[in-house]
XYZ file of C-alpha atoms in Angstrom:
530
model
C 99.777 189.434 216.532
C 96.303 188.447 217.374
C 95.313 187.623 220.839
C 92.481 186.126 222.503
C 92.048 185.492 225.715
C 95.355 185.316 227.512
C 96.622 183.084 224.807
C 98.533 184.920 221.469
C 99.152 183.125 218.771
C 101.356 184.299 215.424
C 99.399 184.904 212.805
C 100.272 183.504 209.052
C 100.118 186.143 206.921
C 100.621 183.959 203.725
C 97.705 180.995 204.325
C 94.275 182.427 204.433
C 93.316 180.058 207.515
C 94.945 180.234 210.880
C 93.237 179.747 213.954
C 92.975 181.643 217.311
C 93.637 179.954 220.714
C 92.129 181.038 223.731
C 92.098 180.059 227.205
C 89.781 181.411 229.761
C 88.755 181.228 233.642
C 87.048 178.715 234.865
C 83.887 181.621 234.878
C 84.055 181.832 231.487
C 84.009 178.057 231.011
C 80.629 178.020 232.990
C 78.912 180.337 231.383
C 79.519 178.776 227.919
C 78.145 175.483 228.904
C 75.239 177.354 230.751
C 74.152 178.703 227.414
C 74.461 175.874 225.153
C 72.867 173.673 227.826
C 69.044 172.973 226.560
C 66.576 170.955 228.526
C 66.464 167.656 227.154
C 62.992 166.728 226.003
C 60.014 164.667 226.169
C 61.086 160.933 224.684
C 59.623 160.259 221.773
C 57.190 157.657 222.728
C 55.606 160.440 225.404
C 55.228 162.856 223.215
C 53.179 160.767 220.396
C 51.239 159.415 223.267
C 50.848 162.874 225.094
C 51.187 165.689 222.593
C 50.644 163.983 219.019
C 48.003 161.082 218.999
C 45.574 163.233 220.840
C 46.287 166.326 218.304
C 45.602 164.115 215.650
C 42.251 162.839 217.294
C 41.304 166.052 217.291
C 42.021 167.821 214.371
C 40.824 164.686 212.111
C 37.722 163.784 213.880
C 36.075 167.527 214.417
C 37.961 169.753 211.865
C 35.740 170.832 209.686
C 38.126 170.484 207.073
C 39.053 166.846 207.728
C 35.449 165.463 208.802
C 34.518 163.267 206.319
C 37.772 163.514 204.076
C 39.953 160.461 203.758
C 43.272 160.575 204.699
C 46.564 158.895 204.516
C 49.562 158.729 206.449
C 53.143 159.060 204.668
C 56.355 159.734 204.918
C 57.608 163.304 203.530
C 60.888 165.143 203.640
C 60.348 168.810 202.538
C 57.808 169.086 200.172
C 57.936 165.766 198.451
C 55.910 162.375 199.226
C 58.847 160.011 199.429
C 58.298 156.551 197.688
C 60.119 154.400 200.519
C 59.909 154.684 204.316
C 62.346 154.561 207.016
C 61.688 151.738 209.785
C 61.141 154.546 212.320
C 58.636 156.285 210.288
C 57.100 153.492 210.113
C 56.923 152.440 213.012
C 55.627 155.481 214.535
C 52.899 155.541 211.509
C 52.097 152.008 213.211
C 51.717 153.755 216.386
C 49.911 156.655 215.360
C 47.136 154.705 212.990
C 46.562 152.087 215.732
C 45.707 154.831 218.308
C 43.220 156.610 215.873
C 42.215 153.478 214.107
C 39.948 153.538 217.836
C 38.255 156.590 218.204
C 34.980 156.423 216.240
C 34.132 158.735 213.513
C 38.203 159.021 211.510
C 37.725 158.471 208.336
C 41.819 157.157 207.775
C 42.547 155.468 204.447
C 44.204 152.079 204.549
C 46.065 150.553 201.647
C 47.312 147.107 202.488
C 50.475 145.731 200.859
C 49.729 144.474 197.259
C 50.387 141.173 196.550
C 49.816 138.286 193.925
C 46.131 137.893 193.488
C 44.617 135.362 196.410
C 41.891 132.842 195.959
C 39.109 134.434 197.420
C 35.779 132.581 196.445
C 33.169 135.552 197.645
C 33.316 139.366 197.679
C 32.725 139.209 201.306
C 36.109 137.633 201.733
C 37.831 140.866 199.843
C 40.079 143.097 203.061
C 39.042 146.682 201.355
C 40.978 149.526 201.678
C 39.839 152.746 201.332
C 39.420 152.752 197.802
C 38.188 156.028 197.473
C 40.428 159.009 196.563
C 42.819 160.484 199.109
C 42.067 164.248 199.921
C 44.859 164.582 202.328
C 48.517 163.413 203.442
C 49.456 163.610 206.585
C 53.036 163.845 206.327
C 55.225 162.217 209.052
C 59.282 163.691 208.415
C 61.538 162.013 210.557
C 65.683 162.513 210.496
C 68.478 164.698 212.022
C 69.519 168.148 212.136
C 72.590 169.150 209.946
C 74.925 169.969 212.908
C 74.008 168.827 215.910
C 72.259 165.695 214.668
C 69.178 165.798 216.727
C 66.029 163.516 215.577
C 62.967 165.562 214.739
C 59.536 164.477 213.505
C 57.580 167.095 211.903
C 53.688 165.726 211.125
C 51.943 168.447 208.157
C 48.937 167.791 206.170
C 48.687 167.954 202.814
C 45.658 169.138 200.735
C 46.492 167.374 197.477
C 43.828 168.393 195.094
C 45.349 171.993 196.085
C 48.576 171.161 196.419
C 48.749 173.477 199.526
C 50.046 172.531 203.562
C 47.111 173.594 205.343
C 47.666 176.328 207.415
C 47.453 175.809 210.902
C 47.551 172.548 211.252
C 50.958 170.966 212.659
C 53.201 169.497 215.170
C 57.079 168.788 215.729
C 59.627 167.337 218.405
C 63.312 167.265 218.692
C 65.053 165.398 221.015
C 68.583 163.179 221.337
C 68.279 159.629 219.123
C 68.530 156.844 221.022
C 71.179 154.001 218.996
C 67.854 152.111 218.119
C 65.786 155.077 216.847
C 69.224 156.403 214.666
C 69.483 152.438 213.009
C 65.622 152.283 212.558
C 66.006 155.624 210.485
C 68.810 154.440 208.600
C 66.740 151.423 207.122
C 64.341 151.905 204.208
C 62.341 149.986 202.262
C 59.509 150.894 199.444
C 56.040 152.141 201.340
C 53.361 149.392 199.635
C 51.268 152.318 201.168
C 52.026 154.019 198.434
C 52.037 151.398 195.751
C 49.837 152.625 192.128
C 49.948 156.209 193.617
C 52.017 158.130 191.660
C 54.942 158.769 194.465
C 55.530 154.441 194.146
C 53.805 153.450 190.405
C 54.091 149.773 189.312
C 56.094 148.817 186.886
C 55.353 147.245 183.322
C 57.118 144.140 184.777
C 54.309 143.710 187.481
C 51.265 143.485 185.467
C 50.234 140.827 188.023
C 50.407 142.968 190.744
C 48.875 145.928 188.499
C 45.615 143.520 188.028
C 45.556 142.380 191.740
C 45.113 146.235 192.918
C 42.672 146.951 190.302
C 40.525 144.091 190.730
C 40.860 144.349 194.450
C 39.342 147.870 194.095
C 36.872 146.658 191.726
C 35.900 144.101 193.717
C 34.843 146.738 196.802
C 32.965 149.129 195.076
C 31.139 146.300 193.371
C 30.334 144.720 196.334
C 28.783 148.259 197.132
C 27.023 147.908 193.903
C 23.399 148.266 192.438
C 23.700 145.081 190.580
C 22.871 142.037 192.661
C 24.198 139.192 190.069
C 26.586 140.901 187.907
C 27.700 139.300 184.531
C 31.008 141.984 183.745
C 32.800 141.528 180.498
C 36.102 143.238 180.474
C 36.644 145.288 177.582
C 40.405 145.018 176.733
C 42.444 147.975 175.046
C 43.512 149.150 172.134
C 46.058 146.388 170.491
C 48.658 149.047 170.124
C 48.785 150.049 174.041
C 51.744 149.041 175.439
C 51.623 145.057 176.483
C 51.470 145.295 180.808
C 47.962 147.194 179.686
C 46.785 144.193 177.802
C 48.215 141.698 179.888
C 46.788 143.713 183.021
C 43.335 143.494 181.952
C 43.600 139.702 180.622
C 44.234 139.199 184.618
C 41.269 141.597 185.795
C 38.521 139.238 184.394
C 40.167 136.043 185.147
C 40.346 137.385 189.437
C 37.336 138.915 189.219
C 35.698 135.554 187.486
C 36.881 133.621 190.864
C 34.050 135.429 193.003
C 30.974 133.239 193.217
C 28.809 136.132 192.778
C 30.320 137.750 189.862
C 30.307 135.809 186.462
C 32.257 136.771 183.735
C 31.765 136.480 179.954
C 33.513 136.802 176.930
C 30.369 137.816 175.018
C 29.722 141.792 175.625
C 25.766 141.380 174.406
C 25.331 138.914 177.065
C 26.939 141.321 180.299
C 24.946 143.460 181.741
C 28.486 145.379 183.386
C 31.282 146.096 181.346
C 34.824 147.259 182.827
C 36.332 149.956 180.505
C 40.016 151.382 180.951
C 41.524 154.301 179.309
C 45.349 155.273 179.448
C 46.354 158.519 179.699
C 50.223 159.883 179.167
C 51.111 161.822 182.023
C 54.911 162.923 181.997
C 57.709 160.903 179.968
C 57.320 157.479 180.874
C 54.731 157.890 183.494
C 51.351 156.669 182.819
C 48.095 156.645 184.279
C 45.009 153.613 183.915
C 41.730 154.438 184.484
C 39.536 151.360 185.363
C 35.881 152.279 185.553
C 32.783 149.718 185.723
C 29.326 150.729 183.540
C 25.967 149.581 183.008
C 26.000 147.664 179.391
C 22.758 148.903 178.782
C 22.262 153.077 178.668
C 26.111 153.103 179.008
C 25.779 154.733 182.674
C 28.635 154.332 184.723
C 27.954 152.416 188.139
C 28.461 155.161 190.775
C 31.424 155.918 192.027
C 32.827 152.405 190.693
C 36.211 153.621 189.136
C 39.446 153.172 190.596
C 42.934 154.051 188.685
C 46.961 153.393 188.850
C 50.320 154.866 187.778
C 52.315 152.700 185.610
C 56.072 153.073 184.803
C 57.002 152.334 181.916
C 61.161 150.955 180.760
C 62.544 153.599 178.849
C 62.401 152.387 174.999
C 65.650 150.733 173.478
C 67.592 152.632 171.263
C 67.997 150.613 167.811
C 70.038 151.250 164.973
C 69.868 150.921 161.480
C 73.178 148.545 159.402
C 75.646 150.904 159.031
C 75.030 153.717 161.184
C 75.956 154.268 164.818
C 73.806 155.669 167.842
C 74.375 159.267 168.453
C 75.435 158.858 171.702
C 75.054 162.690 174.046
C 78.901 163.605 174.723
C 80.719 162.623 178.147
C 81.355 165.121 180.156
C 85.745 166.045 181.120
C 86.196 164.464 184.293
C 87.365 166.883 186.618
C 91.043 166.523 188.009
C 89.358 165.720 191.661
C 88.175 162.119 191.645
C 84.922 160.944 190.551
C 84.269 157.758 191.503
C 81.590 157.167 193.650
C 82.467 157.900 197.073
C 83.367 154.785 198.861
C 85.048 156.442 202.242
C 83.873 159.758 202.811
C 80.039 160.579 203.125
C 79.950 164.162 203.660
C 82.259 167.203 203.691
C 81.382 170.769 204.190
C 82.325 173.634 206.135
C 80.301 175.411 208.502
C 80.226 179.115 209.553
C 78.103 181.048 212.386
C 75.266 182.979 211.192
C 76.595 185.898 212.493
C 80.040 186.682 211.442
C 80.106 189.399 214.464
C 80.358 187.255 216.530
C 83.455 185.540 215.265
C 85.447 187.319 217.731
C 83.432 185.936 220.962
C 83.750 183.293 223.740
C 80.926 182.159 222.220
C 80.788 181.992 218.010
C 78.545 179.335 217.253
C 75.299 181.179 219.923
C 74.188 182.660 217.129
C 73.475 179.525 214.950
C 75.302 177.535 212.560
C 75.090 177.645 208.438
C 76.600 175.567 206.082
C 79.065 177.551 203.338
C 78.965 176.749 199.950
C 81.743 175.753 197.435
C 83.347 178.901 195.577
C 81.193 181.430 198.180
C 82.250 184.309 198.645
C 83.893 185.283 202.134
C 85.084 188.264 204.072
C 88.484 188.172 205.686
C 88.061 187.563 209.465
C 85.072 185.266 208.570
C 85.305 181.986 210.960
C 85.145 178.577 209.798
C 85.188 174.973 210.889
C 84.986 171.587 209.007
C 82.404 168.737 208.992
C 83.508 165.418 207.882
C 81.229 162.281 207.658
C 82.883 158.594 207.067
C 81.152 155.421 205.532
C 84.121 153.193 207.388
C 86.263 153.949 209.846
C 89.295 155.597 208.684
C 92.303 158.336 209.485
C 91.072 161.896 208.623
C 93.418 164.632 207.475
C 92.364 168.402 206.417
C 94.628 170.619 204.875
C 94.390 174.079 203.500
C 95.944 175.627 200.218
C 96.077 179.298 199.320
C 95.679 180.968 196.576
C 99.358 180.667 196.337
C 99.188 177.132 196.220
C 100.853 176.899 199.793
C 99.733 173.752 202.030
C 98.513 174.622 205.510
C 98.194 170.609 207.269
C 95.259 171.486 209.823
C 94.497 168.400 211.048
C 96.035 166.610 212.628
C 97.126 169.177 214.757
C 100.376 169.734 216.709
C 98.089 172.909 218.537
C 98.236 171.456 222.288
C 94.696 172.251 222.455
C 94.319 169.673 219.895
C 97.005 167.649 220.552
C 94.278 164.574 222.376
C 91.980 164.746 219.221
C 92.558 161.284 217.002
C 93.180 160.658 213.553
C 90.854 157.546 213.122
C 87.794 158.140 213.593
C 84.100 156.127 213.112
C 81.008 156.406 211.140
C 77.704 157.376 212.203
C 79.684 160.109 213.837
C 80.291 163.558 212.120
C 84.175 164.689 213.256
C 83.824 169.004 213.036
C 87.421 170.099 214.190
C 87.685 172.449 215.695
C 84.825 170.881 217.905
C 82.204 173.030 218.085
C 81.232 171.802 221.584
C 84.434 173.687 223.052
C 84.822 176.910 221.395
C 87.528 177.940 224.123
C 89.576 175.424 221.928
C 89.710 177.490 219.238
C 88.020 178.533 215.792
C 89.422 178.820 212.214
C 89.350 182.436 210.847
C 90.160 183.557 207.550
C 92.824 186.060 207.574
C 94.446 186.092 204.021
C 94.938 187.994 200.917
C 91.842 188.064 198.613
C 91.649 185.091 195.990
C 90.736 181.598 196.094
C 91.429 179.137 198.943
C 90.368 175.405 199.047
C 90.123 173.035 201.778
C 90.807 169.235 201.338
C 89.539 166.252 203.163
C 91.546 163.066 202.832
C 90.257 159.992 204.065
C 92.835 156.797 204.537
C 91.720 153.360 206.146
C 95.188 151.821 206.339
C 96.983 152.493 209.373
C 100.728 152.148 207.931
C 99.946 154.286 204.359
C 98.292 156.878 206.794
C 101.943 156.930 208.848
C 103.350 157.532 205.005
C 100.869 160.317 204.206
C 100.781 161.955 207.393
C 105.173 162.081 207.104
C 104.447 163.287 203.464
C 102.474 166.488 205.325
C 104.748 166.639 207.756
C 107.246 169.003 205.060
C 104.479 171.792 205.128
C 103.413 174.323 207.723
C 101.092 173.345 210.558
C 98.537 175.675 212.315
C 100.886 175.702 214.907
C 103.936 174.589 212.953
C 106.320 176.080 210.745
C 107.300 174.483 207.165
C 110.004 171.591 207.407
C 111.354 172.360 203.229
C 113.328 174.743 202.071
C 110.857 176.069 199.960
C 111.330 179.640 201.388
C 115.201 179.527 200.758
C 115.271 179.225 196.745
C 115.981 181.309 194.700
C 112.874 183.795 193.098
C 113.639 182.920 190.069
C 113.123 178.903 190.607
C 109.825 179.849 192.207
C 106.790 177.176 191.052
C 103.669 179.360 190.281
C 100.955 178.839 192.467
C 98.517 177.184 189.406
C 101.377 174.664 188.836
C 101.504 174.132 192.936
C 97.503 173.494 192.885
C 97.840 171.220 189.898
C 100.925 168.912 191.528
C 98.855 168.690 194.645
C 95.924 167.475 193.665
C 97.801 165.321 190.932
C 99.295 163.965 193.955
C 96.073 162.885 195.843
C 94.512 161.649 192.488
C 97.316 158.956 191.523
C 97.288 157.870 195.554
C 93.379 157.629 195.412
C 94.499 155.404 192.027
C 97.193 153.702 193.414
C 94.839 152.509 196.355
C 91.339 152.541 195.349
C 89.384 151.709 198.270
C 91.693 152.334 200.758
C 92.247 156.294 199.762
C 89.557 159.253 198.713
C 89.999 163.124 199.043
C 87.330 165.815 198.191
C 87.750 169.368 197.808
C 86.007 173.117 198.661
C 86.767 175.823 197.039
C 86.261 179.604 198.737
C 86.688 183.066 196.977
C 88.165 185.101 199.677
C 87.431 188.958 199.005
């Protein structure tokens, strides 16, 4: 017997999850939510306006280290640039770049959307962007936290020539997401920010788009130019470079030969600037064009008039020869748990306190929360409880299976603590059972045999084949529920090992998932129990 609180419940010796029930006084009740209890904090909007913005003024416009250097706002997550933004990055880029796009002195890098070439007739008319290269990112990382699904925005800066944060230099928030912040996050499209940098390259099907960023950039640092009536003859490349290259630089000279101050010719004697371009290889497909304009005569490059682009390239077709097949790379066994892609189910895990001390406490999940990986290795009297995350609505059901290959249905649950908790439940809204919001409901806790236990989601939009299933579960043991089959009363010799128990189960949830593809989808963790 195990007791907690004034509440005992039996123990199951033979499934490695049970749970513990406790109730306490109305004391202990207040205390818990006294603890967990945070002040809420600044909204969003104040703290860019109070806290960020005027950080950012700062730092970028007397920083020795900025002053000078241009920058450009992004989106990261981690480490990593990311090649599309979320509307509520964006939108508080918007925010923050109109705020410092008024205080004197910032040098901040603008790169407008690129777009088919327009008809401008003069240089004047050209909108430049910062042309020049970008020193630093200033990363904005927006999204929630794994558990308790608070926004945060973290804003770093990147040093990119050294590939190093800068130390120092930094803010963050976390707060509750309002319903329009959490759909604004949930909405991405490509940053044109980030469009010929290498995070968002063109593609060889946009060779229009390639020339109209090239000749754009062209364009500006001519216009800042030594040479007050240019005649530029672009110097194609080699006949073997791929064809967006050629094509590319065909385009070039017929935008740039739209400006009435720049003339173009076909003739290199008679140009006294010639536009050169050189490709280099940079990793598989990836390539890189360098686009730099020269004096014809003395073959001195105009200063600083070179601009460049990342190109990616298709993948080449695999041909074959009469007769002979492709070698094609050997498909992998499917695994007996489904692999389609998940249509119902968006995330499963379990989740364990970072302190497994304090497993036995009014209060488990005080000391943090981490997530447990499949086939990890866990003590007995480790706690436990289960994350599921749903694309559609649809009736959840969890069940446990030892390393005997005994079913353990935990949810739903005929515990009366969890007797009000539904089966159907929404997206957008992670369902943890036990809650973690009410610990004095209870906690799973390992308390097995060593070997290997697994834990299965099921996921079930149809009310009356849920009814089925759930009847189907109703013939094995409950958390608070004893088996309903004889199982126990046969004979040892009839006695189904526990691999072939493992197998029939999931060969169960595989032909239902079969039988009713869309409307069914289970997923599995496995945990080594020592």
């Amino acid at each position: 017997m195990k007791a907690v609180g004034n509440l005992k419940v039996r123990t199951l010796s033979v499934v490695a999850i049970c749970i513990w029930l406790g109730l306490y006084a109305c004391a202990h009740h207040q205390a818990a939510r006294d603890v967990d209890q945070k002040p809420d904090a600044p909204s969003l909007d104040i703290w860019l306006d109070d806290t960020l913005i005027p950080y950012l003024v700062l730092q970028l416009g007397r920083h020795p280290r900025f002053k000078g250097q241009p920058v450009l706002l992004v989106r990261m997550q981690g480490d990593h640039v990311q090649p599309r933004i979320d509307d509520l990055t964006d939108q508080i880029r918007q925010k923050i770049m109109d705020a410092l796009l008024k205080e004197p002195g910032l040098d901040l890098s603008w790169r407008p959307a690129i777009y088919s070439w327009r008809h401008h007739r003069s240089l004047e008319e050209v909108s430049c962007g910062d042309f020049r290269k970008i020193h630093y990112f200033i990363g904005i990382d927006c999204g929630l936290t794994e558990v308790e699904r608070r926004l945060y925005v973290k804003v770093r800066a990147l040093n990119i020539t050294e590939q190093k944060w800068v130390s120092g230099f930094g803010k963050s928030w976390q707060g509750t997401p309002t319903v329009l912040q959490s759909a604004a996050l949930s909405r991405e499209h490509p940053d044109d920010y980030l469009r010929g940098l290498r995070p968002l390259p063109f593609s060889d099907r946009q060779p229009d788009l390639l020339a109209a960023y090239l000749a754009r950039n062209l364009s500006c640092l001519m216009r800042q130019g030594e040479e007050v009536d240019p005649v530029v003859y672009v110097e194609n490349v080699a006949v073997d470079s791929p064809k967006v290259f050629r094509t590319t630089l065909e385009l070039v000279a017929k935008y740039l030969a739209r400006f009435g101050e720049v003339e173009v010719t076909d003739d290199p004697n008679q140009a006294n600037v010639t536009v050169v371009s050189e490709i280099h290889s940079i990793h598989q497909n990836l390539r890189q064009i360098w686009v730099a304009a020269r004096h014809h005569k003395g073959a001195t490059y105009l200063p600083g008039a070179e601009t460049e682009a990342y190109v990616l390239l298709d993948a080449p077709k695999q041909t074959t020869v009469a007769g002979n097949q492709p070698t094609m790379p050997p498909k992998p066994k499917p695994s007996l748990q489904q692999v389609n892609p998940p249509l119902l189910i968006s995330s499963f895990g379990l989740l364990t306190p970072l302190e497994p001390a304090v497993c036995a406490t009014e209060t488990p999940w005080i000391s943090g929360i981490r997530r447990v990986k499949s086939r990890e290795h866990l003590a007995s009297g480790s706690c436990l409880a289960i994350e599921v995350g749903l694309f559609v609505p649809a009736y959840v059901f969890l069940v446990g299976q030892d390393a005997d290959g005994r079913q353990t249905v935990l949810f739903p649950s005929d515990c009366p603590a969890f007797l009000s908790i539904p089966a159907l439940h929404q997206p957008g809204n992670l369902f943890r059972f036990p809650p973690l919001s009410a610990p004095d409901q209870g906690i799973l806790v390992i308390d097995g045999s060593p070997g290997m236990e697994r834990v299965y989601a099921i996921a079930i939009t149809e009310q009356d084949l849920a009814t089925r299933f759930a009847d189907r579960l109703a013939e094995h043991r409950g958390l608070c529920r004893p088996s309903n089959s004889f199982e126990g009363l046969r004979p040892v010799a009839s006695s189904v090992s526990s691999d072939r128990r493992i197998q029939d189960w999931q060969k169960y949830l595989s032909n239902l998932s079969d039988r009713y593809p869309g409307l069914v989808e289970w997923r599995e963790i496995l945990l080594v129990i020592s």
